[in-house]
Each structure stands twice: as structure tokens, then as C-alpha cells.
PDB file of C-alpha atoms and ligand atoms in Angstrom:
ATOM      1  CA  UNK A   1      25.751  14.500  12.968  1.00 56.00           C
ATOM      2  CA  UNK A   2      27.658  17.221  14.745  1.00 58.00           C
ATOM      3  CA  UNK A   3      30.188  18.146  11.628  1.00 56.00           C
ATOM      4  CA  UNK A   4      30.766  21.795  11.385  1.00 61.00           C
ATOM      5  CA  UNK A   5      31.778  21.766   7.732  1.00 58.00           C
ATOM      6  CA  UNK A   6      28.724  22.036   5.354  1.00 58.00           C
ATOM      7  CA  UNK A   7      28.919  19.543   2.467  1.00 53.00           C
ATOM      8  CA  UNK A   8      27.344  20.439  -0.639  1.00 60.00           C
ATOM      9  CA  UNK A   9      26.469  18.275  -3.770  1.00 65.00           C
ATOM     10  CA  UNK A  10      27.786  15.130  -2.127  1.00 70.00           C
ATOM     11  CA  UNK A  11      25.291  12.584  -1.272  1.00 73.00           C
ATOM     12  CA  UNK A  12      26.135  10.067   1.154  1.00 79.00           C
ATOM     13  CA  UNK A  13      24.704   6.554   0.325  1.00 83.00           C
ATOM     14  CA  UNK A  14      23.628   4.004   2.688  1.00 82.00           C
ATOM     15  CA  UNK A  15      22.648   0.577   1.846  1.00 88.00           C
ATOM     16  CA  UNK A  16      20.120  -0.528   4.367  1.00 91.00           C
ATOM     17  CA  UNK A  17      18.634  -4.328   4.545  1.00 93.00           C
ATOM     18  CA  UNK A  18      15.049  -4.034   5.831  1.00 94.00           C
ATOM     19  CA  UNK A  19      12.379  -6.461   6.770  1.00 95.00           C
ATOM     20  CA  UNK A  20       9.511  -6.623   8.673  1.00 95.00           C
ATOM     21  CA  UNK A  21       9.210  -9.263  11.796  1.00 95.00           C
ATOM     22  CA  UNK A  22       5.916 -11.281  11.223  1.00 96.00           C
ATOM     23  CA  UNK A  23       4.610 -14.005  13.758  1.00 96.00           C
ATOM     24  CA  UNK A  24       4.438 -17.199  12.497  1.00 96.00           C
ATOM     25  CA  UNK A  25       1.353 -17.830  14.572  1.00 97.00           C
ATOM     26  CA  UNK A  26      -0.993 -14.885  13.702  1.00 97.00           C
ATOM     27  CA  UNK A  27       0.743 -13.187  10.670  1.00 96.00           C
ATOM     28  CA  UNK A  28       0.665  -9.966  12.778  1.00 95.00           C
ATOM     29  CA  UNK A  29       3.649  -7.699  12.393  1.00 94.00           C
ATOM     30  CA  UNK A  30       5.491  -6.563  15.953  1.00 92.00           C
ATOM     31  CA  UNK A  31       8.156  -4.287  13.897  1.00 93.00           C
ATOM     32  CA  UNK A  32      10.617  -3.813  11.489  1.00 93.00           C
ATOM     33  CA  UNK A  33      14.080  -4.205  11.185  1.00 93.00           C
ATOM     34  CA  UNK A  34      17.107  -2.650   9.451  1.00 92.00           C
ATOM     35  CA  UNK A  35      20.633  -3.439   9.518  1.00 92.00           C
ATOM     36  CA  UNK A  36      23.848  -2.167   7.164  1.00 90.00           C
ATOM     37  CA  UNK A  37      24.494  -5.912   6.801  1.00 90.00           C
ATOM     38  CA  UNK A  38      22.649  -8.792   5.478  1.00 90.00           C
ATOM     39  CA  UNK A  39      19.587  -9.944   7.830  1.00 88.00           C
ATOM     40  CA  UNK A  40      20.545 -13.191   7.100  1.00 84.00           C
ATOM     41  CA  UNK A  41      24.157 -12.809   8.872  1.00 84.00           C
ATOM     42  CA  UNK A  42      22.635 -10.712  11.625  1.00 83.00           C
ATOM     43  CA  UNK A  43      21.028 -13.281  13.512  1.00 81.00           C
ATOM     44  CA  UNK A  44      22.244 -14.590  16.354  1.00 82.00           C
ATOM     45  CA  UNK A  45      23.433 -11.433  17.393  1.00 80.00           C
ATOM     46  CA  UNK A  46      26.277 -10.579  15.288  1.00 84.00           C
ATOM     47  CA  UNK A  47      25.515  -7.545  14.160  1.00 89.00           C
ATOM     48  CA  UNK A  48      22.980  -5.517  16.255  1.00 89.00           C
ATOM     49  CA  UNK A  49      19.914  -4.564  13.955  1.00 92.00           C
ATOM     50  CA  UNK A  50      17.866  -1.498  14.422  1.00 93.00           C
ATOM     51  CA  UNK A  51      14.101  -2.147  15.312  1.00 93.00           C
ATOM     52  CA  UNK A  52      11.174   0.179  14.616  1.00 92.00           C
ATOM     53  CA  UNK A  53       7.882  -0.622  16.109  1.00 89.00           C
ATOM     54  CA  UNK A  54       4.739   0.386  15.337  1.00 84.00           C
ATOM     55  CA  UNK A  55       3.409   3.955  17.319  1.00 84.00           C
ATOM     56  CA  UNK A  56       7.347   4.089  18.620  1.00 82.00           C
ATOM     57  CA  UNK A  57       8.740   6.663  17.467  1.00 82.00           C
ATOM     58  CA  UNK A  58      12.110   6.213  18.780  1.00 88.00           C
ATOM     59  CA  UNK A  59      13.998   3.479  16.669  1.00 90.00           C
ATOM     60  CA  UNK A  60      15.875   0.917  19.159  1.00 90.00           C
ATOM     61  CA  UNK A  61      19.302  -0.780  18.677  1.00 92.00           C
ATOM     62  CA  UNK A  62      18.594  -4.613  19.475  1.00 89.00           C
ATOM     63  CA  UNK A  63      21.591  -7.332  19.823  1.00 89.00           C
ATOM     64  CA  UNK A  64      19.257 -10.231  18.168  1.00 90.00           C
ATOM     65  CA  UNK A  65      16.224  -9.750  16.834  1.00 90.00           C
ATOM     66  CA  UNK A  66      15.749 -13.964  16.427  1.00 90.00           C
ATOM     67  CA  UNK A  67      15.223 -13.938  20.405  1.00 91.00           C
ATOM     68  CA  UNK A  68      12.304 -11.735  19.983  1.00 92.00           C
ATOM     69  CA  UNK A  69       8.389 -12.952  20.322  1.00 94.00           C
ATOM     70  CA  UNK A  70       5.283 -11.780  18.517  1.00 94.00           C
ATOM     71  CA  UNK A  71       4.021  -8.498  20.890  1.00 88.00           C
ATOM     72  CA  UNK A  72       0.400 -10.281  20.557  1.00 92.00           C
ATOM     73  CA  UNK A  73       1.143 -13.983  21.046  1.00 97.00           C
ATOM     74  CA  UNK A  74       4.252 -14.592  21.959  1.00 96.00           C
ATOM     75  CA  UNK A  75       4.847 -16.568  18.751  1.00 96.00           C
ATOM     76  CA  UNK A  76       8.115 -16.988  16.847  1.00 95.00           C
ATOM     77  CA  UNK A  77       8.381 -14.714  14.143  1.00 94.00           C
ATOM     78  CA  UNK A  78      10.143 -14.716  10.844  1.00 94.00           C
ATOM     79  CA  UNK A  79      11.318 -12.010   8.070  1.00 94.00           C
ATOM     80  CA  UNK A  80       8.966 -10.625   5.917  1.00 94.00           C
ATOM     81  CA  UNK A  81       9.009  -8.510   2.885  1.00 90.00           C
ATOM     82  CA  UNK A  82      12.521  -8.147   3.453  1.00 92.00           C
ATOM     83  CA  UNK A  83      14.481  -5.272   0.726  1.00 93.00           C
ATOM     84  CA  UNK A  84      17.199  -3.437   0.411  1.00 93.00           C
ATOM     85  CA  UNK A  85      17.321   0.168   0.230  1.00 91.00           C
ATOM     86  CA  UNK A  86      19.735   2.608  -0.310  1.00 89.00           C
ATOM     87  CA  UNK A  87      19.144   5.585   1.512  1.00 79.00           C
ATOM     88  CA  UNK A  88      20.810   9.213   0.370  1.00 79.00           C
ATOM     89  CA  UNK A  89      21.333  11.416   2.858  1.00 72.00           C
ATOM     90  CA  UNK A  90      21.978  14.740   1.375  1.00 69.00           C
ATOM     91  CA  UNK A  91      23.886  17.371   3.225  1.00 64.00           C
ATOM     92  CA  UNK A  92      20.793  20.129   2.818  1.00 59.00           C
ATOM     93  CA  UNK A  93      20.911  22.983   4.024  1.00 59.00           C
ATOM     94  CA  UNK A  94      17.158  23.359   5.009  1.00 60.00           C
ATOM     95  CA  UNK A  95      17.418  26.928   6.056  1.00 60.00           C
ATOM     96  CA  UNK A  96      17.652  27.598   2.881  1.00 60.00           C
ATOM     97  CA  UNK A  97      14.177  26.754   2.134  1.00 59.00           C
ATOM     98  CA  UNK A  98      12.803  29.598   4.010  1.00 59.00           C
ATOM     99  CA  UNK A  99      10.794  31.613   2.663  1.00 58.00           C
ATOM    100  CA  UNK A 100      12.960  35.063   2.728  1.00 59.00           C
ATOM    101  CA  UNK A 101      10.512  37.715   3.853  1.00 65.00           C
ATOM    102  CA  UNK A 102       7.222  38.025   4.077  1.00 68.00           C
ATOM    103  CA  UNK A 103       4.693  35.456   4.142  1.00 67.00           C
ATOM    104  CA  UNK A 104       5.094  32.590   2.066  1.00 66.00           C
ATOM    105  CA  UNK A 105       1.951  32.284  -0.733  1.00 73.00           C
ATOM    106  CA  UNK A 106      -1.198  30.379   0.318  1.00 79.00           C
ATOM    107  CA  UNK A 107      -0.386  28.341  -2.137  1.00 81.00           C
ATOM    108  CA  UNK A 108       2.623  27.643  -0.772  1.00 81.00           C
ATOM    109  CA  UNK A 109       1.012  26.731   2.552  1.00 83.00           C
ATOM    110  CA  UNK A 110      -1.174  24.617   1.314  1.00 85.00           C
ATOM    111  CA  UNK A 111       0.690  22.244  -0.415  1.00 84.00           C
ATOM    112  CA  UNK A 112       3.575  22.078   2.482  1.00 86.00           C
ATOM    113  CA  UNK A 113       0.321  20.927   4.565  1.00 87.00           C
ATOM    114  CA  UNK A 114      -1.435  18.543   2.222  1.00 87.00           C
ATOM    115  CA  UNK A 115       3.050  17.003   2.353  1.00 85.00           C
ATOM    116  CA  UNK A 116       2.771  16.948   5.790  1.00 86.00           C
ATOM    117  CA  UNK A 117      -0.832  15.258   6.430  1.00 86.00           C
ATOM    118  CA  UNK A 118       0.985  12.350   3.434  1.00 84.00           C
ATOM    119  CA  UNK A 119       4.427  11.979   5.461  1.00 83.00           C
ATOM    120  CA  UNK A 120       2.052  11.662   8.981  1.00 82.00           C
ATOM    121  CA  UNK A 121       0.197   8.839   7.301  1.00 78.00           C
ATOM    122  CA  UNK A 122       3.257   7.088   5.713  1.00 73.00           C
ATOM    123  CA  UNK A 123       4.462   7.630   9.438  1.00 70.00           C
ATOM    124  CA  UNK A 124       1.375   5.140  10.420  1.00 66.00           C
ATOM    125  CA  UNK A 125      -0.196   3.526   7.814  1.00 60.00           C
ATOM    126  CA  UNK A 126      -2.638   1.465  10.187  1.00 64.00           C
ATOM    127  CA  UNK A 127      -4.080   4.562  11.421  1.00 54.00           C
ATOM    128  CA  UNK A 128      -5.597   4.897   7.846  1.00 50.00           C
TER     129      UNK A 128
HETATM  130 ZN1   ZN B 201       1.603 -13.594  17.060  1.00 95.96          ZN
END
């Protein structure tokens, strides 16, 4: 993330394997997980998987996610919902966005707030 030549107009794709980790005990989900490779081949800890748990913010890297436990009951857990994604990371220049002088409209405001209040609650959709 440290390149010092802007990119324009070329999106960079990555395809992303996700899947939540649900306890086989009592169905309650301790994270999720995402990997550039199939879940499938990631157990046992061939390919380290990134883990995202709920309230962390901070994503961590995790050698094999089959030797983790349920966070409530200590129960085995199993992939749920799993997907693929691509993700496109655009090379955006954000400072572009800015308003260039003045303020920006009310309008304008408003509707960058109502965006954020929606991201914050995809963010933590148990808090809902
Ligand atoms: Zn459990």
C-alpha cells in the first residue's frame, strides 16, 4: 500500500473465499473467515486464513482456523454461509472528493451522514 505511482482506471480484483465459523453446539457465530484460496484446502493450516471477529476491529492472520473453539462453549465449529467474493479495489484518489472551497451543501452533509450511520451498522449488524 505504499506505491508512489497513482493508478487510474485500473481496478485490481481480488477473489476472496469467505465464511462464517458457527459452533456446532450452539449455532452461535465466533467470526468470520477469508482466505485467497479455497476454505476447503485451507484447513489444516496450509494456507493461513484471515479471521474477523465480532466488535474486533483489527482483522487477524490465523495458521488454522479448524483448531479453533466456539468463543461461548468451546464447541467445534464448522463453515457457514460460506461465498466467494471478488473484491475491486480501485486506485481512488479520495482527495479528490473534497469539496473545493467553501462549505459543502447541507444537502451534501446530510446524506454523507445518513452513509456513514448505514456503513457503522453494516460494521455491526448485532448492535441493531
Ligand atoms: Zn458454541
Amino acid at each position: 500500500m505504499t506505491s508512489p505511482t497513482p493508478t487510474y482506471g485500473k481496478p485490481i480484483r481480488h477473489t476472496l473465499y469467505v465464511a462464517d465459523l458457527k459452533c456446532y453446539l450452539c449455532g452461535s457465530v465466533t467470526g468470520s473467515i477469508e482466505s485467497e484460496h479455497a476454505l476447503t484446502a485451507t484447513a489444516g493450516g496450509r494456507h493461513p486464513v484471515v479471521l474477523r471477529r465480532p466488535g474486533q476491529t483489527a482483522p487477524l492472520r490465523l495458521l488454522d482456523w479448524t483448531r479453533l473453539r466456539c468463543s461461548r462453549c468451546g464447541g467445534p465449529l464448522f463453515l457457514d454461509d460460506s461465498d466467494v467474493v471478488t473484491r475491486r479495489v480501485d486506485e481512488y484518489n479520495w482527495l479528490d472528493e473534497r469539496p473545493r472551497r467553501g462549505r459543502p451543501p447541507k444537502r451534501l452533509l446530510e446524506q454523507r451522514r445518513l452513509e456513514r450511520e448505514l456503513l457503522d451498522r453494516e460494521a455491526d449488524p448485532q448492535a441493531a
